[in-house]
mmCIF file of C-alpha atoms and ligand atoms in Angstrom:
data_model
loop_
_atom_site.group_PDB
_atom_site.id
_atom_site.type_symbol
_atom_site.label_atom_id
_atom_site.label_comp_id
_atom_site.label_asym_id
_atom_site.label_seq_id
_atom_site.Cartn_x
_atom_site.Cartn_y
_atom_site.Cartn_z
ATOM 1 C CA MET A 1 6.888 -20.823 -1.162
ATOM 2 C CA THR A 2 7.373 -17.059 -1.889
ATOM 3 C CA LYS A 3 7.708 -14.806 1.098
ATOM 4 C CA LEU A 4 6.976 -11.075 0.754
ATOM 5 C CA ILE A 5 6.961 -8.192 3.083
ATOM 6 C CA TRP A 6 4.110 -5.732 2.869
ATOM 7 C CA MET A 7 4.574 -2.182 4.115
ATOM 8 C CA SER A 8 1.916 0.519 3.753
ATOM 9 C CA ASP A 9 1.641 4.323 3.931
ATOM 10 C CA PRO A 10 4.973 5.403 5.362
ATOM 11 C CA HIS A 11 4.054 9.096 4.624
ATOM 12 C CA PHE A 12 7.774 9.932 4.742
ATOM 13 C CA ALA A 13 8.573 13.671 5.409
ATOM 14 C CA GLU A 14 12.033 15.136 5.666
ATOM 15 C CA GLU A 15 10.897 17.722 8.206
ATOM 16 C CA GLY A 16 9.741 15.022 10.630
ATOM 17 C CA ASP A 17 6.419 15.281 12.317
ATOM 18 C CA VAL A 18 3.199 14.123 10.556
ATOM 19 C CA LEU A 19 0.205 14.255 12.939
ATOM 20 C CA GLY A 20 2.513 13.896 15.984
ATOM 21 C CA HIS A 21 4.342 10.936 14.468
ATOM 22 C CA ASP A 22 7.947 10.932 13.108
ATOM 23 C CA PRO A 23 8.075 9.174 9.803
ATOM 24 C CA ARG A 24 11.951 8.883 9.861
ATOM 25 C CA VAL A 25 11.930 7.011 13.131
ATOM 26 C CA ARG A 26 9.052 4.742 12.217
ATOM 27 C CA LEU A 27 10.581 3.842 8.763
ATOM 28 C CA ASP A 28 13.918 3.161 10.315
ATOM 29 C CA ALA A 29 12.266 0.847 12.811
ATOM 30 C CA ALA A 30 10.376 -1.019 10.105
ATOM 31 C CA ILE A 31 13.550 -1.359 7.987
ATOM 32 C CA ALA A 32 15.672 -2.599 11.005
ATOM 33 C CA HIS A 33 12.946 -5.174 11.811
ATOM 34 C CA ILE A 34 12.877 -6.457 8.286
ATOM 35 C CA ASN A 35 16.628 -6.702 7.971
ATOM 36 C CA ARG A 36 16.822 -8.439 11.318
ATOM 37 C CA ASN A 37 13.968 -10.953 10.893
ATOM 38 C CA HIS A 38 12.853 -11.029 7.223
ATOM 39 C CA ALA A 39 15.925 -10.716 5.044
ATOM 40 C CA ASP A 40 14.810 -14.104 3.561
ATOM 41 C CA ALA A 41 11.805 -12.370 1.856
ATOM 42 C CA ALA A 42 11.940 -12.111 -1.907
ATOM 43 C CA MET A 43 10.901 -8.372 -1.772
ATOM 44 C CA CYS A 44 9.080 -5.638 0.064
ATOM 45 C CA ILE A 45 5.858 -4.139 -1.490
ATOM 46 C CA ILE A 46 5.079 -0.547 -0.208
ATOM 47 C CA SER A 47 1.426 0.051 -1.029
ATOM 48 C CA GLY A 48 1.369 3.836 -1.589
ATOM 49 C CA ASP A 49 1.703 7.167 0.224
ATOM 50 C CA ILE A 50 5.473 6.731 0.152
ATOM 51 C CA VAL A 51 5.772 10.379 1.068
ATOM 52 C CA ASN A 52 3.432 12.758 2.885
ATOM 53 C CA ARG A 53 3.625 15.744 0.594
ATOM 54 C CA GLY A 54 4.985 14.728 -2.806
ATOM 55 C CA THR A 55 8.112 16.858 -2.634
ATOM 56 C CA ARG A 56 11.573 16.187 -4.175
ATOM 57 C CA ALA A 57 13.143 16.333 -0.784
ATOM 58 C CA GLY A 58 10.630 13.790 0.542
ATOM 59 C CA TYR A 59 11.388 11.319 -2.284
ATOM 60 C CA LYS A 60 15.208 11.848 -2.064
ATOM 61 C CA GLY A 61 14.882 11.334 1.748
ATOM 62 C CA VAL A 62 12.805 8.154 1.485
ATOM 63 C CA LYS A 63 15.029 6.776 -1.218
ATOM 64 C CA GLY A 64 17.979 7.143 1.088
ATOM 65 C CA LYS A 65 16.213 5.410 3.854
ATOM 66 C CA LEU A 66 14.930 2.591 1.656
ATOM 67 C CA SER A 67 18.390 1.891 0.349
ATOM 68 C CA ASP A 68 19.172 0.457 3.860
ATOM 69 C CA LEU A 69 16.687 -2.423 3.163
ATOM 70 C CA ASP A 70 18.554 -5.693 2.554
ATOM 71 C CA ILE A 71 15.726 -6.800 0.146
ATOM 72 C CA THR A 72 14.387 -5.248 -3.007
ATOM 73 C CA TYR A 73 11.466 -2.950 -2.638
ATOM 74 C CA LEU A 74 8.566 -2.213 -5.002
ATOM 75 C CA PRO A 75 7.250 1.268 -4.376
ATOM 76 C CA MET A 76 3.467 2.020 -5.312
ATOM 77 C CA ILE A 77 1.829 5.269 -5.775
ATOM 78 C CA GLY A 78 -0.868 6.706 -3.419
ATOM 79 C CA ASN A 79 -2.977 9.877 -3.168
ATOM 80 C CA HIS A 80 -0.114 11.705 -1.213
ATOM 81 C CA ASP A 81 2.399 10.998 -3.958
ATOM 82 C CA SER A 82 3.447 12.871 -7.073
ATOM 83 C CA ARG A 83 3.626 10.684 -10.101
ATOM 84 C CA ASP A 84 6.366 12.697 -11.852
ATOM 85 C CA LEU A 85 8.787 12.947 -8.879
ATOM 86 C CA PHE A 86 8.084 9.337 -7.942
ATOM 87 C CA ARG A 87 9.092 8.133 -11.492
ATOM 88 C CA GLU A 88 12.072 10.417 -11.614
ATOM 89 C CA ILE A 89 13.556 9.449 -8.260
ATOM 90 C CA LEU A 90 12.420 5.993 -7.102
ATOM 91 C CA PRO A 91 13.499 2.709 -8.812
ATOM 92 C CA LEU A 92 10.784 0.979 -10.816
ATOM 93 C CA PRO A 93 10.703 -2.429 -12.570
ATOM 94 C CA ASP A 94 11.189 -2.584 -16.372
ATOM 95 C CA THR A 95 7.643 -3.725 -16.685
ATOM 96 C CA CYS A 96 6.226 -0.382 -15.536
ATOM 97 C CA MET A 97 3.751 1.418 -17.848
ATOM 98 C CA ALA A 98 5.127 4.549 -19.457
ATOM 99 C CA ASP A 99 2.521 6.964 -18.085
ATOM 100 C CA PHE A 100 1.574 5.227 -14.841
ATOM 101 C CA ILE A 101 3.250 3.644 -11.808
ATOM 102 C CA GLN A 102 1.713 0.234 -12.646
ATOM 103 C CA TYR A 103 3.766 -2.925 -13.272
ATOM 104 C CA GLN A 104 3.957 -6.666 -12.811
ATOM 105 C CA VAL A 105 6.499 -8.776 -11.035
ATOM 106 C CA ALA A 106 6.770 -12.516 -11.489
ATOM 107 C CA THR A 107 7.495 -14.891 -8.586
ATOM 108 C CA PRO A 108 7.682 -18.674 -8.478
ATOM 109 C CA ASP A 109 4.248 -18.763 -6.918
ATOM 110 C CA GLY A 110 2.395 -16.247 -9.163
ATOM 111 C CA ILE A 111 2.456 -12.721 -10.427
ATOM 112 C CA LEU A 112 2.205 -9.604 -8.393
ATOM 113 C CA LEU A 113 0.343 -6.680 -10.057
ATOM 114 C CA CYS A 114 1.016 -3.360 -8.506
ATOM 115 C CA LEU A 115 -1.628 -0.948 -9.685
ATOM 116 C CA ASP A 116 -1.716 2.855 -10.025
ATOM 117 C CA THR A 117 -5.002 4.268 -8.572
ATOM 118 C CA HIS A 118 -3.569 7.839 -8.238
ATOM 119 C CA LYS A 119 -5.782 10.741 -9.394
ATOM 120 C CA ALA A 120 -3.881 13.993 -9.534
ATOM 121 C CA GLY A 121 -5.208 16.583 -7.068
ATOM 122 C CA SER A 122 -7.632 14.233 -5.382
ATOM 123 C CA ASP A 123 -7.601 12.044 -2.299
ATOM 124 C CA ALA A 124 -10.021 9.645 -3.982
ATOM 125 C CA GLY A 125 -8.526 7.251 -6.583
ATOM 126 C CA GLU A 126 -9.242 6.601 -10.223
ATOM 127 C CA PHE A 127 -8.607 3.705 -12.662
ATOM 128 C CA CYS A 128 -8.761 5.155 -16.095
ATOM 129 C CA PRO A 129 -9.291 3.282 -19.418
ATOM 130 C CA ALA A 130 -5.589 3.012 -20.119
ATOM 131 C CA ARG A 131 -4.773 1.414 -16.824
ATOM 132 C CA ALA A 132 -7.857 -0.846 -17.084
ATOM 133 C CA GLU A 133 -6.823 -2.073 -20.526
ATOM 134 C CA TRP A 134 -3.358 -2.933 -19.340
ATOM 135 C CA LEU A 135 -4.920 -4.882 -16.418
ATOM 136 C CA ARG A 136 -7.340 -6.697 -18.697
ATOM 137 C CA GLU A 137 -4.614 -7.728 -21.049
ATOM 138 C CA THR A 138 -2.268 -8.802 -18.231
ATOM 139 C CA LEU A 139 -5.018 -10.906 -16.701
ATOM 140 C CA MET A 140 -5.826 -12.463 -20.020
ATOM 141 C CA ASN A 141 -2.201 -13.357 -20.625
ATOM 142 C CA ALA A 142 -1.797 -14.840 -17.132
ATOM 143 C CA GLY A 143 -3.905 -17.889 -17.987
ATOM 144 C CA ASN A 144 -3.922 -20.154 -14.847
ATOM 145 C CA THR A 145 -1.059 -18.334 -13.162
ATOM 146 C CA PRO A 146 -2.142 -17.009 -9.758
ATOM 147 C CA ILE A 147 -2.492 -13.188 -9.595
ATOM 148 C CA PHE A 148 -2.051 -11.143 -6.488
ATOM 149 C CA LEU A 149 -3.304 -7.551 -6.861
ATOM 150 C CA PHE A 150 -1.847 -4.646 -4.826
ATOM 151 C CA MET A 151 -3.575 -1.270 -4.937
ATOM 152 C CA HIS A 152 -3.627 1.891 -2.739
ATOM 153 C CA HIS A 153 -7.326 2.795 -2.897
ATOM 154 C CA PRO A 154 -10.050 0.376 -1.922
ATOM 155 C CA PRO A 155 -12.535 -0.346 -4.758
ATOM 156 C CA MET A 156 -15.413 -0.820 -2.188
ATOM 157 C CA ALA A 157 -16.768 0.720 0.914
ATOM 158 C CA LEU A 158 -15.163 -0.603 4.143
ATOM 159 C CA GLY A 159 -17.576 0.916 6.726
ATOM 160 C CA LEU A 160 -15.040 3.592 7.948
ATOM 161 C CA PRO A 161 -16.422 6.996 8.875
ATOM 162 C CA MET A 162 -14.569 9.187 6.478
ATOM 163 C CA GLN A 163 -12.276 7.158 4.094
ATOM 164 C CA ASP A 164 -15.223 5.665 2.212
ATOM 165 C CA THR A 165 -15.547 9.176 0.568
ATOM 166 C CA GLU A 166 -11.969 8.692 -0.676
ATOM 167 C CA ASN A 167 -12.043 5.320 -2.297
ATOM 168 C CA LEU A 168 -11.480 4.289 -5.842
ATOM 169 C CA GLU A 169 -14.060 6.126 -8.104
ATOM 170 C CA ASP A 170 -16.132 3.650 -10.027
ATOM 171 C CA GLY A 171 -14.944 0.807 -7.798
ATOM 172 C CA ASP A 172 -17.867 -1.284 -9.256
ATOM 173 C CA GLY A 173 -16.312 -1.091 -12.730
ATOM 174 C CA PHE A 174 -13.009 -2.122 -11.347
ATOM 175 C CA LEU A 175 -14.574 -5.103 -9.551
ATOM 176 C CA ASP A 176 -16.499 -6.004 -12.714
ATOM 177 C CA LEU A 177 -13.231 -6.206 -14.547
ATOM 178 C CA ILE A 178 -11.224 -8.401 -12.060
ATOM 179 C CA SER A 179 -14.100 -10.687 -11.009
ATOM 180 C CA ASP A 180 -14.285 -11.961 -14.565
ATOM 181 C CA PHE A 181 -10.789 -13.657 -13.973
ATOM 182 C CA ALA A 182 -10.486 -16.812 -11.728
ATOM 183 C CA CYS A 183 -6.690 -16.285 -11.704
ATOM 184 C CA VAL A 184 -7.156 -13.248 -9.329
ATOM 185 C CA LYS A 185 -6.476 -14.803 -5.900
ATOM 186 C CA TYR A 186 -6.114 -11.832 -3.512
ATOM 187 C CA LEU A 187 -6.397 -8.064 -3.173
ATOM 188 C CA CYS A 188 -4.032 -6.147 -0.968
ATOM 189 C CA ILE A 189 -5.037 -2.584 -0.281
ATOM 190 C CA GLY A 190 -3.383 0.546 1.391
ATOM 191 C CA HIS A 191 -4.819 3.905 2.064
ATOM 192 C CA VAL A 192 -7.048 3.254 5.140
ATOM 193 C CA HIS A 193 -4.378 2.861 7.839
ATOM 194 C CA ARG A 194 -6.366 0.057 9.464
ATOM 195 C CA PRO A 195 -6.237 -3.683 9.257
ATOM 196 C CA ILE A 196 -9.449 -4.965 7.709
ATOM 197 C CA SER A 197 -10.090 -8.284 5.849
ATOM 198 C CA GLY A 198 -13.044 -9.873 4.011
ATOM 199 C CA THR A 199 -14.234 -10.762 0.561
ATOM 200 C CA VAL A 200 -15.578 -8.657 -2.261
ATOM 201 C CA ARG A 201 -17.302 -10.390 -5.100
ATOM 202 C CA GLY A 202 -15.766 -13.619 -3.695
ATOM 203 C CA ILE A 203 -12.245 -12.213 -3.890
ATOM 204 C CA PRO A 204 -10.541 -12.182 -0.508
ATOM 205 C CA PHE A 205 -8.862 -8.892 0.548
ATOM 206 C CA SER A 206 -6.830 -7.295 3.401
ATOM 207 C CA THR A 207 -5.918 -3.752 4.133
ATOM 208 C CA MET A 208 -2.858 -2.936 6.232
ATOM 209 C CA ARG A 209 -1.864 -0.594 9.095
ATOM 210 C CA SER A 210 0.287 2.286 8.199
ATOM 211 C CA VAL A 211 4.036 2.273 9.147
ATOM 212 C CA LEU A 212 3.378 5.783 10.532
ATOM 213 C CA TYR A 213 -0.023 6.581 12.071
ATOM 214 C CA GLN A 214 -3.309 4.578 12.519
ATOM 215 C CA ALA A 215 -6.837 5.583 11.725
ATOM 216 C CA PRO A 216 -9.286 5.002 14.632
ATOM 217 C CA PRO A 217 -11.935 2.227 14.471
ATOM 218 C CA PRO A 218 -15.426 3.271 13.172
ATOM 219 C CA ARG A 219 -16.871 3.801 16.692
ATOM 220 C CA PRO A 220 -16.945 6.311 18.238
ATOM 221 C CA GLU A 221 -17.734 8.148 15.067
ATOM 222 C CA TRP A 222 -15.145 10.738 13.860
ATOM 223 C CA THR A 223 -14.664 13.239 10.986
ATOM 224 C CA TRP A 224 -11.646 14.793 9.495
ATOM 225 C CA GLU A 225 -12.259 17.793 11.693
ATOM 226 C CA THR A 226 -12.118 15.609 14.923
ATOM 227 C CA PHE A 227 -9.516 13.101 13.459
ATOM 228 C CA LYS A 228 -6.776 12.067 15.772
ATOM 229 C CA PRO A 229 -4.598 9.027 15.080
ATOM 230 C CA SER A 230 -5.413 6.139 17.347
ATOM 231 C CA ASN A 231 -2.763 4.933 19.829
ATOM 232 C CA GLU A 232 -2.302 1.530 18.194
ATOM 233 C CA ALA A 233 1.065 0.316 17.209
ATOM 234 C CA PRO A 234 1.971 -0.043 13.559
ATOM 235 C CA ASN A 235 2.644 -3.319 11.777
ATOM 236 C CA ILE A 236 3.881 -4.720 8.500
ATOM 237 C CA GLY A 237 2.521 -7.797 6.724
ATOM 238 C CA ILE A 238 4.479 -10.985 6.165
ATOM 239 C CA ILE A 239 2.877 -12.703 3.026
ATOM 240 C CA GLN A 240 3.482 -16.277 2.175
ATOM 241 C CA LEU A 241 2.254 -17.446 -1.298
ATOM 242 C CA GLU A 242 2.183 -21.183 -1.833
ATOM 243 C CA ASP A 243 0.087 -23.276 -4.300
ATOM 244 C CA SER A 244 -2.360 -20.335 -4.916
ATOM 245 C CA ALA A 245 -2.837 -20.048 -1.111
ATOM 246 C CA VAL A 246 -2.052 -16.791 0.766
ATOM 247 C CA ARG A 247 -1.078 -16.344 4.395
ATOM 248 C CA ILE A 248 -0.641 -12.878 5.915
ATOM 249 C CA GLN A 249 0.887 -12.353 9.362
ATOM 250 C CA PHE A 250 0.478 -8.925 10.923
ATOM 251 C CA ASP A 251 3.882 -8.248 12.422
ATOM 252 C CA GLN A 252 4.271 -5.379 14.956
ATOM 253 C CA PHE A 253 7.744 -3.892 14.463
ATOM 254 C CA CYS A 254 7.850 -1.285 17.272
ATOM 255 C CA GLU A 255 5.840 0.060 20.220
ATOM 256 C CA TYR A 256 3.216 2.731 19.700
ATOM 257 C CA GLN A 257 5.252 5.322 21.531
ATOM 258 C CA LEU A 258 8.322 5.111 19.201
ATOM 259 C CA GLY A 259 8.531 8.383 17.295
ATOM 260 C CA VAL A 260 5.264 9.730 18.815
ATOM 261 C CA THR A 261 5.247 13.233 20.312
ATOM 262 C CA PRO A 262 3.467 13.047 23.780
ATOM 263 C CA ASP A 263 0.292 15.060 24.071
HETATM 264 FE FE1 FE2 B 301 -2.087 7.093 3.643
#
């Protein structure tokens, strides 16, 4: 059995407040919870939006915090990140592509593929031919080894009021690619700051709450103009891989109020 920790969207900012939530306090709480309860995990995957504004200070700050983790972490790129600073400052596996933050990590129970869906200057994501070619080749080489995909942007609509305008561009093309491969067992997605699970083209998926702030549910309807984080507590995911099976526990690591500025 392989145990992994899944953390999403910490939106770290040195200056503190992001939409009334303190990313330093929330990340500290997540790290303390992991070290206390899940130091037996093989690694911690962070599915994008590592920092809120893609600055050097942000990456240096988050790297300092993440060095407190007792387990290895795998940072992934999201729309709020800067690819150049990310690569310069954060530790990446040797398997990482030269031009993208896209890499594979082998575990005893399958291969984790951490994909790069970042599109410079856009909140929506993209998966260009170079990244798609890398993925196709990696899937072809995997044979019967189970593959677990991690990506920041959803390749399909999820029925949320605004985020569906900021998904992966040409998500259908991406799904065409992966649904050709029976080795693809699960899709773990960041970006939406809400827990959603289901299947797409027969492939099971989950999204994850943010470490920092949560997006409200679809009703009542909201827009970016009226957006206000919901008062739901954050959680991390505890993933167990065993014989091609996947179990994900949603694990609340602090109270909602921790690090939140009262109205
Ligand atoms: Fe985010």
